[in-house]
Tab-separated table of C-alpha atoms in Angstrom:
chain	number	residue	atom	x	y	z
A	29	UNK	CA	108.013	99.732	90.390
A	30	UNK	CA	106.833	98.955	86.817
A	31	UNK	CA	109.783	99.094	84.367
A	32	UNK	CA	108.020	101.586	82.081
A	33	UNK	CA	107.126	104.216	84.735
A	34	UNK	CA	108.701	107.518	84.096
A	35	UNK	CA	110.115	110.091	86.504
A	36	UNK	CA	107.289	112.630	85.975
A	37	UNK	CA	104.671	110.013	87.119
A	38	UNK	CA	106.704	109.152	90.261
A	39	UNK	CA	107.151	112.834	90.994
A	40	UNK	CA	103.443	113.605	90.808
A	41	UNK	CA	102.705	110.555	92.870
A	42	UNK	CA	105.052	111.598	95.697
A	43	UNK	CA	103.897	115.179	95.594
A	44	UNK	CA	100.265	113.908	95.966
A	45	UNK	CA	101.357	111.650	98.941
A	46	UNK	CA	102.976	114.615	100.640
A	47	UNK	CA	99.916	116.787	99.855
A	48	UNK	CA	102.010	119.480	98.187
A	49	UNK	CA	101.013	121.744	95.336
A	50	UNK	CA	103.452	122.447	92.514
A	51	UNK	CA	103.998	125.899	94.129
A	52	UNK	CA	104.762	124.325	97.508
A	53	UNK	CA	107.252	121.850	96.044
A	54	UNK	CA	108.853	124.466	93.836
A	55	UNK	CA	109.499	126.753	96.829
A	56	UNK	CA	110.826	123.866	98.956
A	57	UNK	CA	113.150	122.751	96.136
A	58	UNK	CA	114.135	126.302	95.133
A	59	UNK	CA	113.121	125.895	91.528
A	60	UNK	CA	110.513	127.603	89.303
A	61	UNK	CA	107.046	126.199	89.030
A	62	UNK	CA	107.362	126.273	85.278
A	63	UNK	CA	110.453	124.101	85.341
A	64	UNK	CA	108.755	121.701	87.829
A	65	UNK	CA	105.692	121.533	85.529
A	66	UNK	CA	107.910	120.641	82.581
A	67	UNK	CA	109.679	117.930	84.536
A	68	UNK	CA	106.422	116.411	85.706
A	69	UNK	CA	104.928	116.330	82.132
A	70	UNK	CA	108.117	115.025	80.607
A	71	UNK	CA	108.879	118.138	78.561
A	72	UNK	CA	112.158	118.626	80.444
A	73	UNK	CA	114.687	115.962	81.460
A	74	UNK	CA	115.881	116.566	85.081
A	75	UNK	CA	119.486	116.289	85.957
A	76	UNK	CA	120.686	113.857	88.527
A	77	UNK	CA	121.133	116.741	90.965
A	78	UNK	CA	117.612	117.824	90.384
A	79	UNK	CA	116.205	114.408	91.010
A	80	UNK	CA	117.969	114.317	94.350
A	81	UNK	CA	116.918	117.788	95.249
A	82	UNK	CA	113.246	117.093	94.573
A	83	UNK	CA	113.524	113.753	96.448
A	84	UNK	CA	115.018	115.587	99.463
A	85	UNK	CA	112.291	118.192	99.372
A	86	UNK	CA	109.642	115.486	99.300
A	87	UNK	CA	111.428	113.513	102.101
A	88	UNK	CA	111.454	110.359	99.980
A	89	UNK	CA	113.040	107.365	101.658
A	90	UNK	CA	116.456	106.235	100.293
A	91	UNK	CA	115.070	103.116	98.729
A	92	UNK	CA	112.513	105.085	96.648
A	93	UNK	CA	115.099	107.731	95.789
A	94	UNK	CA	116.987	104.971	93.965
A	95	UNK	CA	113.689	104.208	92.060
A	96	UNK	CA	113.382	107.844	91.126
A	97	UNK	CA	116.946	107.998	89.856
A	98	UNK	CA	116.389	104.802	87.742
A	99	UNK	CA	113.123	106.216	86.328
A	100	UNK	CA	115.038	109.407	85.296
A	101	UNK	CA	117.764	107.293	83.612
A	102	UNK	CA	120.494	107.428	86.319
A	103	UNK	CA	122.202	104.817	88.261
A	104	UNK	CA	121.153	104.235	91.880
A	105	UNK	CA	123.065	106.119	94.526
A	106	UNK	CA	122.300	104.512	97.858
A	107	UNK	CA	123.489	101.047	98.886
A	108	UNK	CA	121.840	98.369	100.912
A	109	UNK	CA	124.595	96.900	103.060
A	110	UNK	CA	123.023	95.747	106.398
A	111	UNK	CA	124.611	95.439	109.835
A	112	UNK	CA	126.771	92.476	109.149
A	113	UNK	CA	129.118	94.186	106.639
A	114	UNK	CA	132.492	95.788	107.359
A	115	UNK	CA	131.143	99.247	106.188
A	116	UNK	CA	128.504	99.137	108.989
A	117	UNK	CA	130.822	98.042	111.798
A	118	UNK	CA	130.321	101.187	113.827
A	119	UNK	CA	126.536	100.990	113.400
A	120	UNK	CA	126.624	97.339	114.453
A	121	UNK	CA	128.608	98.205	117.579
A	122	UNK	CA	126.176	100.974	118.474
A	123	UNK	CA	123.214	98.439	118.169
A	124	UNK	CA	124.975	95.833	120.265
A	125	UNK	CA	125.745	98.456	122.904
A	126	UNK	CA	122.155	99.634	123.080
A	127	UNK	CA	120.900	96.063	123.442
A	128	UNK	CA	123.316	95.352	126.205
A	129	UNK	CA	122.718	98.655	128.114
A	130	UNK	CA	118.865	98.101	127.891
A	131	UNK	CA	119.009	94.682	129.563
A	132	UNK	CA	116.933	93.228	131.176
A	133	UNK	CA	114.230	95.027	129.110
A	134	UNK	CA	113.237	93.457	125.820
A	135	UNK	CA	114.818	94.866	122.715
A	136	UNK	CA	114.150	94.006	119.014
A	137	UNK	CA	116.055	95.022	116.000
A	138	UNK	CA	113.637	95.093	113.064
A	139	UNK	CA	113.524	96.101	109.442
A	140	UNK	CA	110.979	98.277	107.677
A	141	UNK	CA	108.495	95.379	107.641
A	142	UNK	CA	108.986	94.543	111.369
A	143	UNK	CA	110.910	91.400	110.572
A	144	UNK	CA	113.161	90.570	113.514
A	145	UNK	CA	116.837	90.889	112.661
A	146	UNK	CA	118.160	90.591	116.274
A	147	UNK	CA	116.909	90.450	119.788
A	148	UNK	CA	118.540	90.646	123.156
A	149	UNK	CA	118.253	88.186	126.159
A	150	UNK	CA	115.501	90.259	127.660
A	151	UNK	CA	113.229	89.731	124.650
A	152	UNK	CA	114.041	86.017	124.642
A	153	UNK	CA	113.094	85.712	128.320
A	154	UNK	CA	109.910	87.700	127.815
A	155	UNK	CA	108.679	85.573	124.889
A	156	UNK	CA	109.448	82.392	126.991
A	157	UNK	CA	106.724	83.578	129.355
A	158	UNK	CA	104.174	82.828	126.587
A	159	UNK	CA	104.366	79.215	125.340
A	160	UNK	CA	104.090	78.512	121.677
A	161	UNK	CA	104.969	81.972	120.381
A	162	UNK	CA	108.227	80.680	118.808
A	163	UNK	CA	106.129	78.526	116.427
A	164	UNK	CA	105.221	81.670	114.398
A	165	UNK	CA	107.861	82.081	111.705
A	166	UNK	CA	109.496	84.040	110.271
A	167	UNK	CA	109.687	86.040	113.432
A	168	UNK	CA	107.942	89.343	113.146
A	169	UNK	CA	106.729	91.546	115.970
A	170	UNK	CA	103.544	92.716	114.251
A	171	UNK	CA	102.746	89.250	112.989
A	172	UNK	CA	103.012	87.880	116.533
A	173	UNK	CA	100.351	90.419	117.648
A	174	UNK	CA	97.941	89.226	114.971
A	175	UNK	CA	98.625	85.542	114.591
A	176	UNK	CA	96.262	83.375	116.629
A	177	UNK	CA	99.213	81.170	117.678
A	178	UNK	CA	101.408	84.109	118.605
A	179	UNK	CA	100.954	86.701	121.340
A	180	UNK	CA	97.415	87.535	120.417
A	181	UNK	CA	95.724	85.186	122.896
A	182	UNK	CA	97.701	86.760	125.688
A	183	UNK	CA	96.987	90.423	125.024
A	184	UNK	CA	94.047	91.689	126.950
A	185	UNK	CA	93.620	94.858	125.055
A	186	UNK	CA	94.172	93.203	121.671
A	187	UNK	CA	91.617	95.168	119.670
A	188	UNK	CA	93.077	98.577	120.738
A	189	UNK	CA	96.617	97.587	120.113
A	190	UNK	CA	95.871	95.825	116.779
A	191	UNK	CA	93.732	98.753	115.526
A	192	UNK	CA	96.568	101.142	116.150
A	193	UNK	CA	99.065	98.874	114.392
A	194	UNK	CA	96.831	98.550	111.386
A	195	UNK	CA	96.530	102.285	111.081
A	196	UNK	CA	100.296	102.552	111.299
A	197	UNK	CA	100.719	100.046	108.398
A	198	UNK	CA	98.069	101.952	106.462
A	199	UNK	CA	100.158	105.075	106.929
A	200	UNK	CA	103.254	103.281	105.686
A	201	UNK	CA	101.453	102.122	102.597
A	202	UNK	CA	100.170	105.632	101.898
A	203	UNK	CA	103.624	107.214	102.541
A	204	UNK	CA	105.390	104.715	100.218
A	205	UNK	CA	102.915	103.998	97.377
A	206	UNK	CA	105.343	101.949	95.333
A	207	UNK	CA	106.111	99.530	98.102
A	208	UNK	CA	104.181	96.317	97.110
A	209	UNK	CA	105.669	94.296	99.895
A	210	UNK	CA	104.091	96.636	102.505
A	211	UNK	CA	100.816	96.391	100.701
A	212	UNK	CA	101.043	92.604	100.853
A	213	UNK	CA	101.875	92.751	104.565
A	214	UNK	CA	98.755	94.854	105.244
A	215	UNK	CA	96.646	92.339	103.395
A	216	UNK	CA	98.148	89.518	105.406
A	217	UNK	CA	97.259	91.236	108.737
A	218	UNK	CA	93.743	92.029	107.552
A	219	UNK	CA	93.219	88.345	106.546
A	220	UNK	CA	93.715	86.902	110.070
A	221	UNK	CA	90.671	85.624	111.913
A	222	UNK	CA	88.282	88.022	113.522
A	223	UNK	CA	90.015	91.196	112.187
A	224	UNK	CA	87.173	93.729	111.735
A	225	UNK	CA	86.359	94.584	108.157
A	226	UNK	CA	86.256	98.343	109.109
A	227	UNK	CA	90.066	98.201	109.533
A	228	UNK	CA	90.370	97.914	105.725
A	229	UNK	CA	89.689	101.631	105.543
A	230	UNK	CA	92.603	103.906	106.667
A	231	UNK	CA	91.869	106.526	109.252
A	232	UNK	CA	94.695	108.877	108.255
A	233	UNK	CA	93.253	111.899	109.968
A	234	UNK	CA	91.999	110.285	113.140
A	235	UNK	CA	93.468	111.359	116.426
A	236	UNK	CA	95.434	108.708	118.285
A	237	UNK	CA	95.828	108.506	121.943
A	238	UNK	CA	99.189	109.895	123.138
A	239	UNK	CA	100.157	106.716	124.915
A	240	UNK	CA	99.140	103.048	124.638
A	241	UNK	CA	100.357	100.161	126.681
A	242	UNK	CA	100.219	96.502	125.609
A	243	UNK	CA	98.652	94.542	128.414
A	244	UNK	CA	99.676	90.876	128.572
A	245	UNK	CA	97.721	88.289	130.591
A	246	UNK	CA	100.301	86.242	132.474
A	247	UNK	CA	99.463	83.781	135.252
A	248	UNK	CA	97.221	85.686	137.733
A	249	UNK	CA	98.434	89.227	136.844
A	250	UNK	CA	98.784	91.634	133.938
A	251	UNK	CA	102.143	92.805	132.501
A	252	UNK	CA	101.902	96.280	130.967
A	253	UNK	CA	104.559	97.453	128.558
A	254	UNK	CA	105.047	100.356	126.179
A	255	UNK	CA	107.646	100.602	123.392
A	256	UNK	CA	110.086	103.315	122.152
A	257	UNK	CA	111.719	103.352	118.726
A	258	UNK	CA	115.305	104.403	117.982
A	259	UNK	CA	116.548	105.046	114.477
A	260	UNK	CA	119.820	106.230	112.797
A	261	UNK	CA	119.315	109.924	112.225
A	262	UNK	CA	121.869	110.450	109.451
A	263	UNK	CA	121.921	107.089	107.674
A	264	UNK	CA	122.866	107.180	103.952
A	265	UNK	CA	122.471	103.431	103.594
A	266	UNK	CA	119.045	101.912	102.852
A	267	UNK	CA	119.231	99.150	105.369
A	268	UNK	CA	120.438	101.466	108.125
A	269	UNK	CA	117.835	104.072	107.401
A	270	UNK	CA	115.049	101.399	107.601
A	271	UNK	CA	116.438	99.724	110.706
A	272	UNK	CA	114.434	100.248	113.951
A	273	UNK	CA	115.479	99.472	117.493
A	274	UNK	CA	112.345	98.819	119.507
A	275	UNK	CA	112.671	98.749	123.267
A	276	UNK	CA	109.849	97.630	125.631
A	277	UNK	CA	109.659	99.333	128.989
A	278	UNK	CA	107.536	98.332	132.013
A	279	UNK	CA	104.520	100.634	132.591
A	280	UNK	CA	104.092	99.620	136.261
A	281	UNK	CA	105.980	98.151	139.196
A	282	UNK	CA	104.561	94.616	138.795
A	283	UNK	CA	105.819	94.457	135.209
A	284	UNK	CA	109.197	95.922	136.186
A	285	UNK	CA	109.626	93.298	138.872
A	286	UNK	CA	108.921	90.427	136.422
A	287	UNK	CA	111.331	91.797	133.847
A	288	UNK	CA	114.122	92.287	136.338
A	289	UNK	CA	113.689	89.126	138.289
């Protein structure tokens, strides 16, 4: 976030992202439209509590709530501790339990940019089926799908899978307009060979299929998997709110047999 950006600018930006009118936001935050207008234009200085109330009404992620507090002249509220700190011991134990219970299915623990923080034995065994994938570093599940030396050569329905991922990243960029790292990640994905130029335009209103498998070419058969994401529902820590537990399940009996063998 630029150091000179003020709270009113951030507030208008988030309201536009969420497609809310001043009246809509005022009703959600239980304040008058006149006061909201004064805050947006800088004629009124919001209290710390008002900043947090508006951020909650706009469903702003914790990282960006800190940015809103700073822009309004207040100290950040939310910490970024991670799984390896004593404060997150219970969360770490929950993650370890999930990874163990879901064996032998592949499980990845990723951050908001899909960088791999941890993986279980099932994921390591699955990646070992596809030689050379470990050469793509740093390890990132989305990057593996797009990188020519990653999983891309083994994915039969690569264009369908990659197109859906690109639209997901587009949505993340739109939903978090101040996240320059996410914008850079999108540009990286679009720069890989043979990525269609039409993917540069987001399709935010397009209907997605309800279910999509990733079909991997392996030996003389096809392994079909789908993924499910688990998050912490009441996290008040930035790292924990952004953490994702992605589990890959077999979509047919052939794949189940390979994963459990």
